[in-house]
Coordinates of N, CA and C in Angstrom, one line a residue:
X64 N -144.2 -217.1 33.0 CA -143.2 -218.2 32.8 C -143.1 -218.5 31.3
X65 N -142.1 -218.6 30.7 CA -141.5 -219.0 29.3 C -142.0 -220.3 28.7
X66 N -142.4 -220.8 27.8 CA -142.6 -221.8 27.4 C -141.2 -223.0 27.3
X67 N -140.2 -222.2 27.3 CA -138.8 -222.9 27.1 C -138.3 -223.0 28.4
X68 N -138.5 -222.2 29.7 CA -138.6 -222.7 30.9 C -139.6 -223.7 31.5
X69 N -140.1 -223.8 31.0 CA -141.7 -224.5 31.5 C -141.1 -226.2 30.4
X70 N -140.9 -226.3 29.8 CA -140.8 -227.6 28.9 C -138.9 -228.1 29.7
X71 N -138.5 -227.2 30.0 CA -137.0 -227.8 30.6 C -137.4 -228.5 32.1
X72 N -138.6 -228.4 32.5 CA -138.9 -228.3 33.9 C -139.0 -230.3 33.6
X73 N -139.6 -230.9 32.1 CA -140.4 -232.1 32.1 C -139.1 -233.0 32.1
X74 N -138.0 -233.1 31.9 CA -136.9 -234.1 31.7 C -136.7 -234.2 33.4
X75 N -136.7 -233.2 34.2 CA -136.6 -233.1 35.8 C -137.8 -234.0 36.1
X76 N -139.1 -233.9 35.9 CA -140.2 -234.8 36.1 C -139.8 -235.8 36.1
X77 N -139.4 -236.4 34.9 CA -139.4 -237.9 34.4 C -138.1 -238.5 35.2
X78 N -136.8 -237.8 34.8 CA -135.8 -238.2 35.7 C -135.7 -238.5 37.1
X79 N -136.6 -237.6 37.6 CA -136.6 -237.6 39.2 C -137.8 -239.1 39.5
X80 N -138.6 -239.1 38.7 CA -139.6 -240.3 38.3 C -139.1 -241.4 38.9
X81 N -138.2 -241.3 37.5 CA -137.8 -242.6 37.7 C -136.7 -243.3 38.1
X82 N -135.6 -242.5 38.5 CA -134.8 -242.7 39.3 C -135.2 -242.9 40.5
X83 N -136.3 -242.4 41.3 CA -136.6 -243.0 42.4 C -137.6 -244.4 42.6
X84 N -138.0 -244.9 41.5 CA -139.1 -245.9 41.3 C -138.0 -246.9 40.9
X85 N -136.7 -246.7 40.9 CA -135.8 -247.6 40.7 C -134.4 -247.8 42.0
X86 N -135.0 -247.1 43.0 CA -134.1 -247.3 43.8 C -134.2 -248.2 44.7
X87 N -132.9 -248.8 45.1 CA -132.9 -250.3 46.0 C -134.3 -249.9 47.3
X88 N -134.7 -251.3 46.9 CA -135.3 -251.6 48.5 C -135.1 -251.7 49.3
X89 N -133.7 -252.7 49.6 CA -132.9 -253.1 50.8 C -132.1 -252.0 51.9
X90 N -132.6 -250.7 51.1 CA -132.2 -249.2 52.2 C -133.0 -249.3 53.4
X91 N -132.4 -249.2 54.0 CA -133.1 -248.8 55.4 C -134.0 -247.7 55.7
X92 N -135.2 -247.2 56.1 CA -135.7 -246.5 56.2 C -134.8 -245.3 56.4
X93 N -134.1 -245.1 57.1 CA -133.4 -243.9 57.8 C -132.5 -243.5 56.8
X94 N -132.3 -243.9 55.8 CA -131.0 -243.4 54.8 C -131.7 -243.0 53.6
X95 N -133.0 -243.0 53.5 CA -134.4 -242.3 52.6 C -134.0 -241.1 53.0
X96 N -134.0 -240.3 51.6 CA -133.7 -239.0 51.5 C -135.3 -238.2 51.7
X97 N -135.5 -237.1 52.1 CA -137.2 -236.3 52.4 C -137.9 -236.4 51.1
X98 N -136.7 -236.0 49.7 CA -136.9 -235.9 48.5 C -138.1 -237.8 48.4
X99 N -137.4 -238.5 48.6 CA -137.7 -239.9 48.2 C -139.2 -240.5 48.7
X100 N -138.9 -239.8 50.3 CA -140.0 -240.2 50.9 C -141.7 -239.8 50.3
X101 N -141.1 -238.3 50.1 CA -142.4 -237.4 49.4 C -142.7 -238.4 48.4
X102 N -142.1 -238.7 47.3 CA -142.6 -239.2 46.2 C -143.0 -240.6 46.0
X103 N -142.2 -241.2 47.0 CA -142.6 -242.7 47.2 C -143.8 -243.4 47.9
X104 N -144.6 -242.7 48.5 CA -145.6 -243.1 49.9 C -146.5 -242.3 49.2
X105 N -147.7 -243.1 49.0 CA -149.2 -242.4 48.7 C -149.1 -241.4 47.6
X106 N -148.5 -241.2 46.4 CA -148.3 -240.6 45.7 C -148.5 -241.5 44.1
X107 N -149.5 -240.1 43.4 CA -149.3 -240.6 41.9 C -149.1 -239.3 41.0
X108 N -148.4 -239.5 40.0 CA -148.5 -238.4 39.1 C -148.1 -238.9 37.8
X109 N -148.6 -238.0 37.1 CA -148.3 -237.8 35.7 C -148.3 -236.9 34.7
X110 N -147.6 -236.8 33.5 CA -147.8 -235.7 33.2 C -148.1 -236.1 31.9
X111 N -148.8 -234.6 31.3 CA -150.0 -234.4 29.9 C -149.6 -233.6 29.0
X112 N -149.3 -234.3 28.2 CA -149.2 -232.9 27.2 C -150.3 -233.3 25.8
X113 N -150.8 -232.1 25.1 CA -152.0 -231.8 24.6 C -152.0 -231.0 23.3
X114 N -152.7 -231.0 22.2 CA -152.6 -230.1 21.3 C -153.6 -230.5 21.2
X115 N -154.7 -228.7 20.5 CA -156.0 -229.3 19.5 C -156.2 -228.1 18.8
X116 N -157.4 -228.1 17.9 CA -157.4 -227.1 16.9 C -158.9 -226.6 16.9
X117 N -159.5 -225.6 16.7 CA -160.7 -225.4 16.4 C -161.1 -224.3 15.7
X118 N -162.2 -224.2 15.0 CA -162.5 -223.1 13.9 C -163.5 -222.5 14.2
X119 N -163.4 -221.0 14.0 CA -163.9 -220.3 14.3 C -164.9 -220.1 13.2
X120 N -165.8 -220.0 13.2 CA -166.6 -220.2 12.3 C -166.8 -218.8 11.5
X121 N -167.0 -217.6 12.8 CA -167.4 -215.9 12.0 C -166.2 -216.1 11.5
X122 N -164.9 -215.9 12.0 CA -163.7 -215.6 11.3 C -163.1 -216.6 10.2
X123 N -163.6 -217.9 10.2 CA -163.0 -218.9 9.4 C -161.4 -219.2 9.9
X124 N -161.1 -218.9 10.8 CA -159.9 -219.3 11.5 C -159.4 -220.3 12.1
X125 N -158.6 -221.3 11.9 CA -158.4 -222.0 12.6 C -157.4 -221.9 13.9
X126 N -157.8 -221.9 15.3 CA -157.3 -221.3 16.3 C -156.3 -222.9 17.5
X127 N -155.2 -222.4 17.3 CA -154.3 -223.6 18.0 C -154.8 -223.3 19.4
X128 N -154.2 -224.8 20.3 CA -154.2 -224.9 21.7 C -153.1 -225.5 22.1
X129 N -151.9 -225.4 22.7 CA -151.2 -226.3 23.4 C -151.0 -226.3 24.5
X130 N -151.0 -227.7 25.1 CA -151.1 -228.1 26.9 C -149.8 -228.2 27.2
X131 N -148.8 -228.0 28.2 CA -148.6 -229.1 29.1 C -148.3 -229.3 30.5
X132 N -148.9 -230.1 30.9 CA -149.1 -229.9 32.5 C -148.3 -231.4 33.3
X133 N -148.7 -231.1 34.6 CA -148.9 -232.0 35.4 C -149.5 -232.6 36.2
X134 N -150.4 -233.7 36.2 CA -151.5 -234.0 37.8 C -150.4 -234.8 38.7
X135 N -150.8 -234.3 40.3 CA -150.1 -234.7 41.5 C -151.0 -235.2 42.1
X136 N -151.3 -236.1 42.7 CA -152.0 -236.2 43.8 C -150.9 -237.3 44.7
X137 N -150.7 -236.2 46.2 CA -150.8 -237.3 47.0 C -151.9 -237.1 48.3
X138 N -151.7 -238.6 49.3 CA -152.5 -238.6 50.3 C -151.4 -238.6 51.5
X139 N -151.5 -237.5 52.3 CA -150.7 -237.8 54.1 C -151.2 -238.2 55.0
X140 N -150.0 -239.0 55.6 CA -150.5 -240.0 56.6 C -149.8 -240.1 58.0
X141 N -150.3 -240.7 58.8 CA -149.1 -240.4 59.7 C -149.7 -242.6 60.3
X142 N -149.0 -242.4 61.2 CA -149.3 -244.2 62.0 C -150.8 -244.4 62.1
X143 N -151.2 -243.3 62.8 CA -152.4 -243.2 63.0 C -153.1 -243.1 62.1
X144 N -153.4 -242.2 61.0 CA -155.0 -242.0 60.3 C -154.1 -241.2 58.8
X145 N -155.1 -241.1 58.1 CA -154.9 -240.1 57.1 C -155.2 -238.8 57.6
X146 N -154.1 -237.7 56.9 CA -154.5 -236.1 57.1 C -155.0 -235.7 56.3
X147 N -154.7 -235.8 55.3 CA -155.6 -235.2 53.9 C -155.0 -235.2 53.1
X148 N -155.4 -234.9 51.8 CA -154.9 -235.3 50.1 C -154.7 -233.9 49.6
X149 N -153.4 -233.9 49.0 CA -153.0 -232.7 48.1 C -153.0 -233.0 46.4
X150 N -154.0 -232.3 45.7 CA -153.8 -232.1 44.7 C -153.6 -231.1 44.2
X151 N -152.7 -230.9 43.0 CA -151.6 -230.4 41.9 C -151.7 -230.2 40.9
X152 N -152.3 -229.4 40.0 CA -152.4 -229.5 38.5 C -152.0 -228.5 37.9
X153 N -150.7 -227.6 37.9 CA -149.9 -226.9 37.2 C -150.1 -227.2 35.7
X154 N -150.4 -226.0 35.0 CA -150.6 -226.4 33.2 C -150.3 -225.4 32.7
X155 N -149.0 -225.4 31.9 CA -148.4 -224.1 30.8 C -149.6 -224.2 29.5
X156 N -150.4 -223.5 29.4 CA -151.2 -223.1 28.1 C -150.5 -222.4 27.1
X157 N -150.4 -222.5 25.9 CA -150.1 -221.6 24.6 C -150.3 -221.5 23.7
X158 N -151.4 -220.2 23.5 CA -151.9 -220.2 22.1 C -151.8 -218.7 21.5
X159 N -151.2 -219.4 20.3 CA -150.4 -218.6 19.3 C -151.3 -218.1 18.8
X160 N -150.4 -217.0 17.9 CA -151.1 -216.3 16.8 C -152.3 -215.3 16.9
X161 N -152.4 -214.8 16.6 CA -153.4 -213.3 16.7 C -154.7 -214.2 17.4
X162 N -155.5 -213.9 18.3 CA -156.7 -214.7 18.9 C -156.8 -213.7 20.2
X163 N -158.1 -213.9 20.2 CA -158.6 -213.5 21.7 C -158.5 -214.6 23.1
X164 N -157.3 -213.5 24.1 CA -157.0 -214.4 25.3 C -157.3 -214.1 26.4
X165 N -157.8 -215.7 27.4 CA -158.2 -214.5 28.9 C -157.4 -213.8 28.8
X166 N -157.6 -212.8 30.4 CA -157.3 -211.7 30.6 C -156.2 -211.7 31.7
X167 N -156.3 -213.0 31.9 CA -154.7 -213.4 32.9 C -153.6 -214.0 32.0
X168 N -153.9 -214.1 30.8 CA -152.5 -213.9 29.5 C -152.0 -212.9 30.2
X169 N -152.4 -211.8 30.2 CA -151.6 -210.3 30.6 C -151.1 -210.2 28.8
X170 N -151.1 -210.4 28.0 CA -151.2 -210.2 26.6 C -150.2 -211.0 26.1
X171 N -149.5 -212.1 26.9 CA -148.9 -213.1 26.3 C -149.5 -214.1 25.6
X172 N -148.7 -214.9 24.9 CA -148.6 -216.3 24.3 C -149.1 -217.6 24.9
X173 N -148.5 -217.5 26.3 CA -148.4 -218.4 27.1 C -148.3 -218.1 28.5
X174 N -148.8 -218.9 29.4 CA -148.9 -218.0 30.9 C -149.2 -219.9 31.6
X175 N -149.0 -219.5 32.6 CA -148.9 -220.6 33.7 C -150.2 -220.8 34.4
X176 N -151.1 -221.9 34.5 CA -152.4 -222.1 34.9 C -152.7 -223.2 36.1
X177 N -153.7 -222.4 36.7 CA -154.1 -224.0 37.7 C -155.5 -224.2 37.0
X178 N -155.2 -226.0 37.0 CA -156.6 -226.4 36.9 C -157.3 -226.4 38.5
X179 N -156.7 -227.7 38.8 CA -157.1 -227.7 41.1 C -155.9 -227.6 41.7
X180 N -155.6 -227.2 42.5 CA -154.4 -226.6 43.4 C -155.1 -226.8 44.8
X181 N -155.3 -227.6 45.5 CA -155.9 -227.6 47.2 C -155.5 -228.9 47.8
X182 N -155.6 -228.4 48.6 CA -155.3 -229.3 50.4 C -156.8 -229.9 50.7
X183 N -157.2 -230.9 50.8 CA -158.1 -231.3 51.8 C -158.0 -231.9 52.6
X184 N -158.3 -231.4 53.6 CA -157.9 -231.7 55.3 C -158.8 -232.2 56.2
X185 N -158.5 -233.6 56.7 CA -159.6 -234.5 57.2 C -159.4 -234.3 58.7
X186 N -161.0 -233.5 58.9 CA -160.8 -233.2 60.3 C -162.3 -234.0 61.4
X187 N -162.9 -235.0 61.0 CA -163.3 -235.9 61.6 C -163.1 -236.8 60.6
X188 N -163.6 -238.6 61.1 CA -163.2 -239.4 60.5 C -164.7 -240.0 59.3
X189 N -164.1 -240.9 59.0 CA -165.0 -242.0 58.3 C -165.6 -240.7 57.0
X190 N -165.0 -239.7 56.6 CA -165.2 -238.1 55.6 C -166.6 -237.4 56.1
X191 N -166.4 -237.7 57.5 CA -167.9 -236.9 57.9 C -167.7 -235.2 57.5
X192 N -167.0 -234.7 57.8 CA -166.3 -233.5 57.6 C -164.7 -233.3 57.5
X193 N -164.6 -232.0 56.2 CA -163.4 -232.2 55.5 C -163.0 -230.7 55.6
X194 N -161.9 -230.3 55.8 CA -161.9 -228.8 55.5 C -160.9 -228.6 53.9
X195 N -161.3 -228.0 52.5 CA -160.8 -227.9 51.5 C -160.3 -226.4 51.4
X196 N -158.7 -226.4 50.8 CA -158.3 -225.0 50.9 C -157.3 -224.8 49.2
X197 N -158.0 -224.1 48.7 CA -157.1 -223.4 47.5 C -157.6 -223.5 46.4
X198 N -157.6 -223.8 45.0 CA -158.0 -223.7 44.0 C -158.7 -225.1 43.5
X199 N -160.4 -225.4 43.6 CA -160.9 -226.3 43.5 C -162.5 -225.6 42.4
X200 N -162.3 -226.9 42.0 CA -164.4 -226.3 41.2 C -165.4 -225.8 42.1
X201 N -166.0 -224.8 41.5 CA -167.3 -224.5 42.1 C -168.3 -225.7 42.7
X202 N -168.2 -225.9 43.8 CA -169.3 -227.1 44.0 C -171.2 -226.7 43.7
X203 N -171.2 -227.0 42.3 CA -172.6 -226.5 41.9 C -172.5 -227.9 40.6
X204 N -173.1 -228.0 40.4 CA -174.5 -229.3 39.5 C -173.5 -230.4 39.2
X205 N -173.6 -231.0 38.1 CA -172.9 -231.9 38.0 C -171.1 -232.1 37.8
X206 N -170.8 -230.8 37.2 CA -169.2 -230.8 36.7 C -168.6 -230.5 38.6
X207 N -169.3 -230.8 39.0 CA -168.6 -231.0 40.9 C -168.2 -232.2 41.3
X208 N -169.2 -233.0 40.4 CA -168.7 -234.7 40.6 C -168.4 -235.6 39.4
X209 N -168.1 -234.8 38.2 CA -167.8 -235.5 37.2 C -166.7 -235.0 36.4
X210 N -165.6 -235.0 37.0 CA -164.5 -234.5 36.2 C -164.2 -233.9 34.7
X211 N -164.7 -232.9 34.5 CA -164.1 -232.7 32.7 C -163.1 -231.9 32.8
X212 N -161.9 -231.9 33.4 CA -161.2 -230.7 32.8 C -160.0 -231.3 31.8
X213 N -159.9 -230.0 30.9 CA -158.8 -231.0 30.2 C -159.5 -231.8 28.8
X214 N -160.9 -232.0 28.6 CA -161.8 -232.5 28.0 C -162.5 -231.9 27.4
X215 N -163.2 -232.5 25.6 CA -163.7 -231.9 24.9 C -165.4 -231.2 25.3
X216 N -165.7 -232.3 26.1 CA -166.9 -232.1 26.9 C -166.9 -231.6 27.9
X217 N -167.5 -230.4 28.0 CA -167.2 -229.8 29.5 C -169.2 -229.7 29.5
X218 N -169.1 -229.0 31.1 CA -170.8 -228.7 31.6 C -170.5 -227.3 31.6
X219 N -172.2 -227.0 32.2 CA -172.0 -225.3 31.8 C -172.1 -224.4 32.9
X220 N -171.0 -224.6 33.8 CA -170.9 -224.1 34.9 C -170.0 -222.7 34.4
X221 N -169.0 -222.7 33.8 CA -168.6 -221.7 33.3 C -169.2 -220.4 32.8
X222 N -169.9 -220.5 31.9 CA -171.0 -219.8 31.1 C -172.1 -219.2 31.9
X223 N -172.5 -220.2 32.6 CA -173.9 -220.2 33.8 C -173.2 -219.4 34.7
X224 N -172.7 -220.0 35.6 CA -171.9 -218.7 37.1 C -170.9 -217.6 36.4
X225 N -170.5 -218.0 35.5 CA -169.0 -217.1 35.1 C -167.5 -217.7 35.2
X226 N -167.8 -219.0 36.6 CA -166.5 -220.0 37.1 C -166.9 -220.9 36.7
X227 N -165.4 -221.3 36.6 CA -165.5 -223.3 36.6 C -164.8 -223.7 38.3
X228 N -163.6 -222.9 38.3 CA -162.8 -222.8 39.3 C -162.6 -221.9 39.7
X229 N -162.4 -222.3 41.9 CA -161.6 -220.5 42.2 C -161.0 -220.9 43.3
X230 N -160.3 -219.7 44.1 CA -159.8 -219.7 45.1 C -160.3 -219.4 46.4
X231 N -160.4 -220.5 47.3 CA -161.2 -220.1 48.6 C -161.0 -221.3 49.3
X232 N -162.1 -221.1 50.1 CA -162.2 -222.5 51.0 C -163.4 -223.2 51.1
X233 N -163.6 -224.3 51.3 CA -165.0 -224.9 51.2 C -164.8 -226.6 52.8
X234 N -166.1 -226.4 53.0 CA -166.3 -227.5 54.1 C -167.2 -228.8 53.2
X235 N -166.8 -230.3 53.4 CA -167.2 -230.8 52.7 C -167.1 -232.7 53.4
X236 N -168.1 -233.0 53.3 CA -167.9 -234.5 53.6 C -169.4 -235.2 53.7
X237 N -169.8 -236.0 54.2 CA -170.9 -237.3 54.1 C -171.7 -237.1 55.5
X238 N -172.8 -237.5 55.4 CA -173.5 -237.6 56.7 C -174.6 -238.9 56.2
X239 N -174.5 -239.8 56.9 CA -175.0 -240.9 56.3 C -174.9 -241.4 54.9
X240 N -176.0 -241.1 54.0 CA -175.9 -241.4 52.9 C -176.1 -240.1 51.6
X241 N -175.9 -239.2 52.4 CA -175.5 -237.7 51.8 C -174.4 -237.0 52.1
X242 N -173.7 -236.5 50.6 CA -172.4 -236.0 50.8 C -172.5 -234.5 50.4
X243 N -172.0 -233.5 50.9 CA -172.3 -232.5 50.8 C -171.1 -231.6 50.6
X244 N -170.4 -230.2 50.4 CA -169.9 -229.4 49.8 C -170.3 -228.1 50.2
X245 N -169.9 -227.1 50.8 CA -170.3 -225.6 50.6 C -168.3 -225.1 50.8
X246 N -168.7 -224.1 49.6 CA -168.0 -223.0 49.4 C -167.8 -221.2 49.6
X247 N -166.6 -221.3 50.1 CA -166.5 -219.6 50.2 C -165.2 -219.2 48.9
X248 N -165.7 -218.6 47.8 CA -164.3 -218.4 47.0 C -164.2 -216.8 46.7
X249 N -163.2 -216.6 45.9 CA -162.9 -214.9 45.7 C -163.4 -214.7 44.8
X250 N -164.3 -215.6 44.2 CA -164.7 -214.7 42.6 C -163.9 -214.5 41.6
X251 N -162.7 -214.7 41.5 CA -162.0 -214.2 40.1 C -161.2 -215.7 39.1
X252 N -161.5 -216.7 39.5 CA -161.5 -218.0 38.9 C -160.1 -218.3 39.1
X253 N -159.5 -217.8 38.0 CA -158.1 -218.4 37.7 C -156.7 -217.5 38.7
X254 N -156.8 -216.2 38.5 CA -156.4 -215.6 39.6 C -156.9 -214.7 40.9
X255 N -155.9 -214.6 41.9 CA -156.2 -214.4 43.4 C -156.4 -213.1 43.0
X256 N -157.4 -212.1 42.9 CA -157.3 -210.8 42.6 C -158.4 -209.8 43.7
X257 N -157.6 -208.4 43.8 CA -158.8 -207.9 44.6 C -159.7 -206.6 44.3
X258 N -159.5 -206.7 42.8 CA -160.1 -206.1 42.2 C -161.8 -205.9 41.8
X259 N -162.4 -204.9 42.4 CA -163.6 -204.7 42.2 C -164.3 -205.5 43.6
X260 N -163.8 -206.2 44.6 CA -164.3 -206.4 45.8 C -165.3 -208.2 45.4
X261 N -165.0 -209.1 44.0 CA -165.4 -210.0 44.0 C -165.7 -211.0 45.1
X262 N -166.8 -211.9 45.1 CA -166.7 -212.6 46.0 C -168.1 -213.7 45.2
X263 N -167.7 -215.2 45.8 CA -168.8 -216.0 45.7 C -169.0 -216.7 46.7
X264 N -170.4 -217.2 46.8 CA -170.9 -218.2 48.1 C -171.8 -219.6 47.1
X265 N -171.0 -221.1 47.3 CA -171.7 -221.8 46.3 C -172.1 -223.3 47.6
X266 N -172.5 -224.3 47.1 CA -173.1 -225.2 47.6 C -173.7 -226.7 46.9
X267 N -173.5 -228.0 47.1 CA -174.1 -228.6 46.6 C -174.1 -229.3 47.9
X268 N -175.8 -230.5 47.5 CA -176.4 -231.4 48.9 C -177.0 -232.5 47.9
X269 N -176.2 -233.3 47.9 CA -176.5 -234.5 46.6 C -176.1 -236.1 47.3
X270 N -176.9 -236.9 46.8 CA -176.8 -238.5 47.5 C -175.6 -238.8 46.8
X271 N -174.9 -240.0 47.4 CA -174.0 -240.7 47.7 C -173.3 -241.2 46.2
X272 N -172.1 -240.6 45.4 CA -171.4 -240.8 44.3 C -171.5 -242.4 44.1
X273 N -171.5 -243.0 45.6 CA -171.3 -244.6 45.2 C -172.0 -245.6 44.6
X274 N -173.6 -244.7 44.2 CA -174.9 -245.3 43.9 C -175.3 -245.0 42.6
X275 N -176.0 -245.9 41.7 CA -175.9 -245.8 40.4 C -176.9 -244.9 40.0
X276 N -178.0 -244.2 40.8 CA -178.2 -243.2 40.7 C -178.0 -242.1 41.5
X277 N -177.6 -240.7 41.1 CA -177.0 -239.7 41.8 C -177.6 -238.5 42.0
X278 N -178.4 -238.0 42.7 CA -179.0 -236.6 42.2 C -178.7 -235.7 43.5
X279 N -178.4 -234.1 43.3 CA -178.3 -233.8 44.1 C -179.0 -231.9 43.6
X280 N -178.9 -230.7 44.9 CA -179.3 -229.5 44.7 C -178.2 -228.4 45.4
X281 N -178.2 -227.6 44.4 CA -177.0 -226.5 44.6 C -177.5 -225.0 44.1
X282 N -176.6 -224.5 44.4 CA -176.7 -223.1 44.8 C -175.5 -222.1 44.6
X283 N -175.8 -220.9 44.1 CA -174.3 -219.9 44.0 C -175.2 -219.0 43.6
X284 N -174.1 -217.9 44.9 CA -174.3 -216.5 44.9 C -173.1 -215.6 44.5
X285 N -173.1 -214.9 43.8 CA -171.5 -214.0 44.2 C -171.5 -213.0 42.7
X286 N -170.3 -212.1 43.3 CA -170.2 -210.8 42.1 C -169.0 -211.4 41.6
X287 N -168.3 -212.0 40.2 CA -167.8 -212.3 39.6 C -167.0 -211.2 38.8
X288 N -165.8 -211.5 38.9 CA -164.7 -211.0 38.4 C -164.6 -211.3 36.8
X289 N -164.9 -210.5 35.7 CA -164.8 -210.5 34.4 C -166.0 -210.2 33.6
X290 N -167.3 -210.6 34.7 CA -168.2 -210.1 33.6 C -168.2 -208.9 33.0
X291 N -168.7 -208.7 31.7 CA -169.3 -207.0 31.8 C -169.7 -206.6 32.8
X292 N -170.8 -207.0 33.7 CA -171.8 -206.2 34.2 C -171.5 -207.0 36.0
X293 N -170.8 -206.2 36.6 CA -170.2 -207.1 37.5 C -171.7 -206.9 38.8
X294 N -172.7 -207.6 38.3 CA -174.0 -207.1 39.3 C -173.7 -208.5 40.1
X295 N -174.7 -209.4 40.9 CA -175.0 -209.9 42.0 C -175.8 -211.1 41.1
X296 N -174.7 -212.1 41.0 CA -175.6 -213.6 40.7 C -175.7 -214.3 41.3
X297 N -177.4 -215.2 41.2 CA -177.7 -215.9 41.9 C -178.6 -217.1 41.0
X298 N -178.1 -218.4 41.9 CA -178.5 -219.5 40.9 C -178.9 -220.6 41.3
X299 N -179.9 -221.6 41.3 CA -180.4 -222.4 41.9 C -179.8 -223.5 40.5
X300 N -179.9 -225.2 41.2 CA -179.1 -225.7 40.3 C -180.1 -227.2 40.6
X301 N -180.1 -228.4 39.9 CA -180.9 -229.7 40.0 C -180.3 -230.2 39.5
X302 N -179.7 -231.5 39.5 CA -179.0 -232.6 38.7 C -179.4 -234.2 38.8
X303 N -178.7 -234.6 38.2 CA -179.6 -236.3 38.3 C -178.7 -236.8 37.4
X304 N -178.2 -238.1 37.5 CA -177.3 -238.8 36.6 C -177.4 -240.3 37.0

């Protein structure tokens, strides 16, 4: 996708925005368009846009970054209960100029990225059990419960497994005062690929996010898509915050 298609897409964002965060109240339910409904009920979003710069130190180079994305999140519901929460994080990346790029550039400038892309689907109540489907973080040490993406601070899940993010499915919810996570993903992070027969198996079993102290233990197995040496990793993980 074009960078000049991808930036025509944002005046649609905002217009659709806010044209509907300004429409009469006094409509009757039944004359709500599907368009309206989607956007109006349990729904937030916003969009990012990003530049930064950093230097390469062997080369002395200074190497551009530009963002621009979007985060979605909504939650579905019906009379009865919640179904589960869709998150959305579409992000046009583009970085110019001679530089070394992943390998899902395809040798472009600019290419179209997910940060999280999944469904989570509440299939008992009170989040005892959750079933999560599509492009979400590795649930392994801390960057499972503390958001960096997008941020100068990241953890070292990347480097350590090979992922930050992938595509699969994972089962995930609370049992008393422990909340837990296991994952089945493909191994190739950013894209669905079936190259080389990748696969990962990951896990975390950590106390309750709502408590001011947090510690939990995790786990990931799997043959990773990109390494040099595409052997069989395995990782034991301990956190505490």
């Amino acid at each position: 996708m074009s960078i000049r298609r991808c930036l025509l897409l944002i005046p649609f964002w905002l217009v659709s925005g806010t044209a509907l965060a300004e429409s009469d109240p006094s409509r009757i339910e039944g004359e709500r368009s599907l368009l309206e409904a989607i956007w109006a009920e349990n729904l937030r979003w916003a969009l990012d846009i990003s530049t930064e710069q950093s230097l390469n130190l062997d080369s002395e180079q200074w190497l551009d970054k530009h963002v621009v994305g979007l985060d979605l999140h909504r939650v579905f519901s019906n009379e009865r209960r919640d179904i589960g929460t869709l998150i959305l994080q579409p992000y046009v990346v583009w970085l110019p100029g001679n530089r070394d790029r992943p390998p899902y550039f395809d040798g472009n400038e600019a290419t179209l990225t997910w940060r999280i892309a999944n469904f989570n689907y509440i299939v008992m109540p009170r989040g005892r059990l959750n079933v999560r489907i599509g492009h979400f973080e590795i649930p392994f040490g801390l960057e499972h419960d503390v958001n960096t993406n997008g941020t100068l601070r990241q953890y070292s899940n990347n480097a350590n497994l090979g992922l930050k993010a992938d595509w699969g499915v994972a089962v995930n919810g609370r049992i008393k005062k422990l909340q837990y996570e296991i994952g089945l993903t493909r191994g190739t992070g950013q894209e669905y690929s079936t190259n080389g027969n990748p696969y990962a198996v990951s896990g975390r079993l950590g106390s309750s996010l709502e408590r001011n102290l947090v510690a939990g233990l995790s786990y990931f197995r799997g043959r990773v898509q990109g390494l040099e040496r595409r052997t069989v990793r395995s990782r034991f993980g301990a956190d505490i915050r």
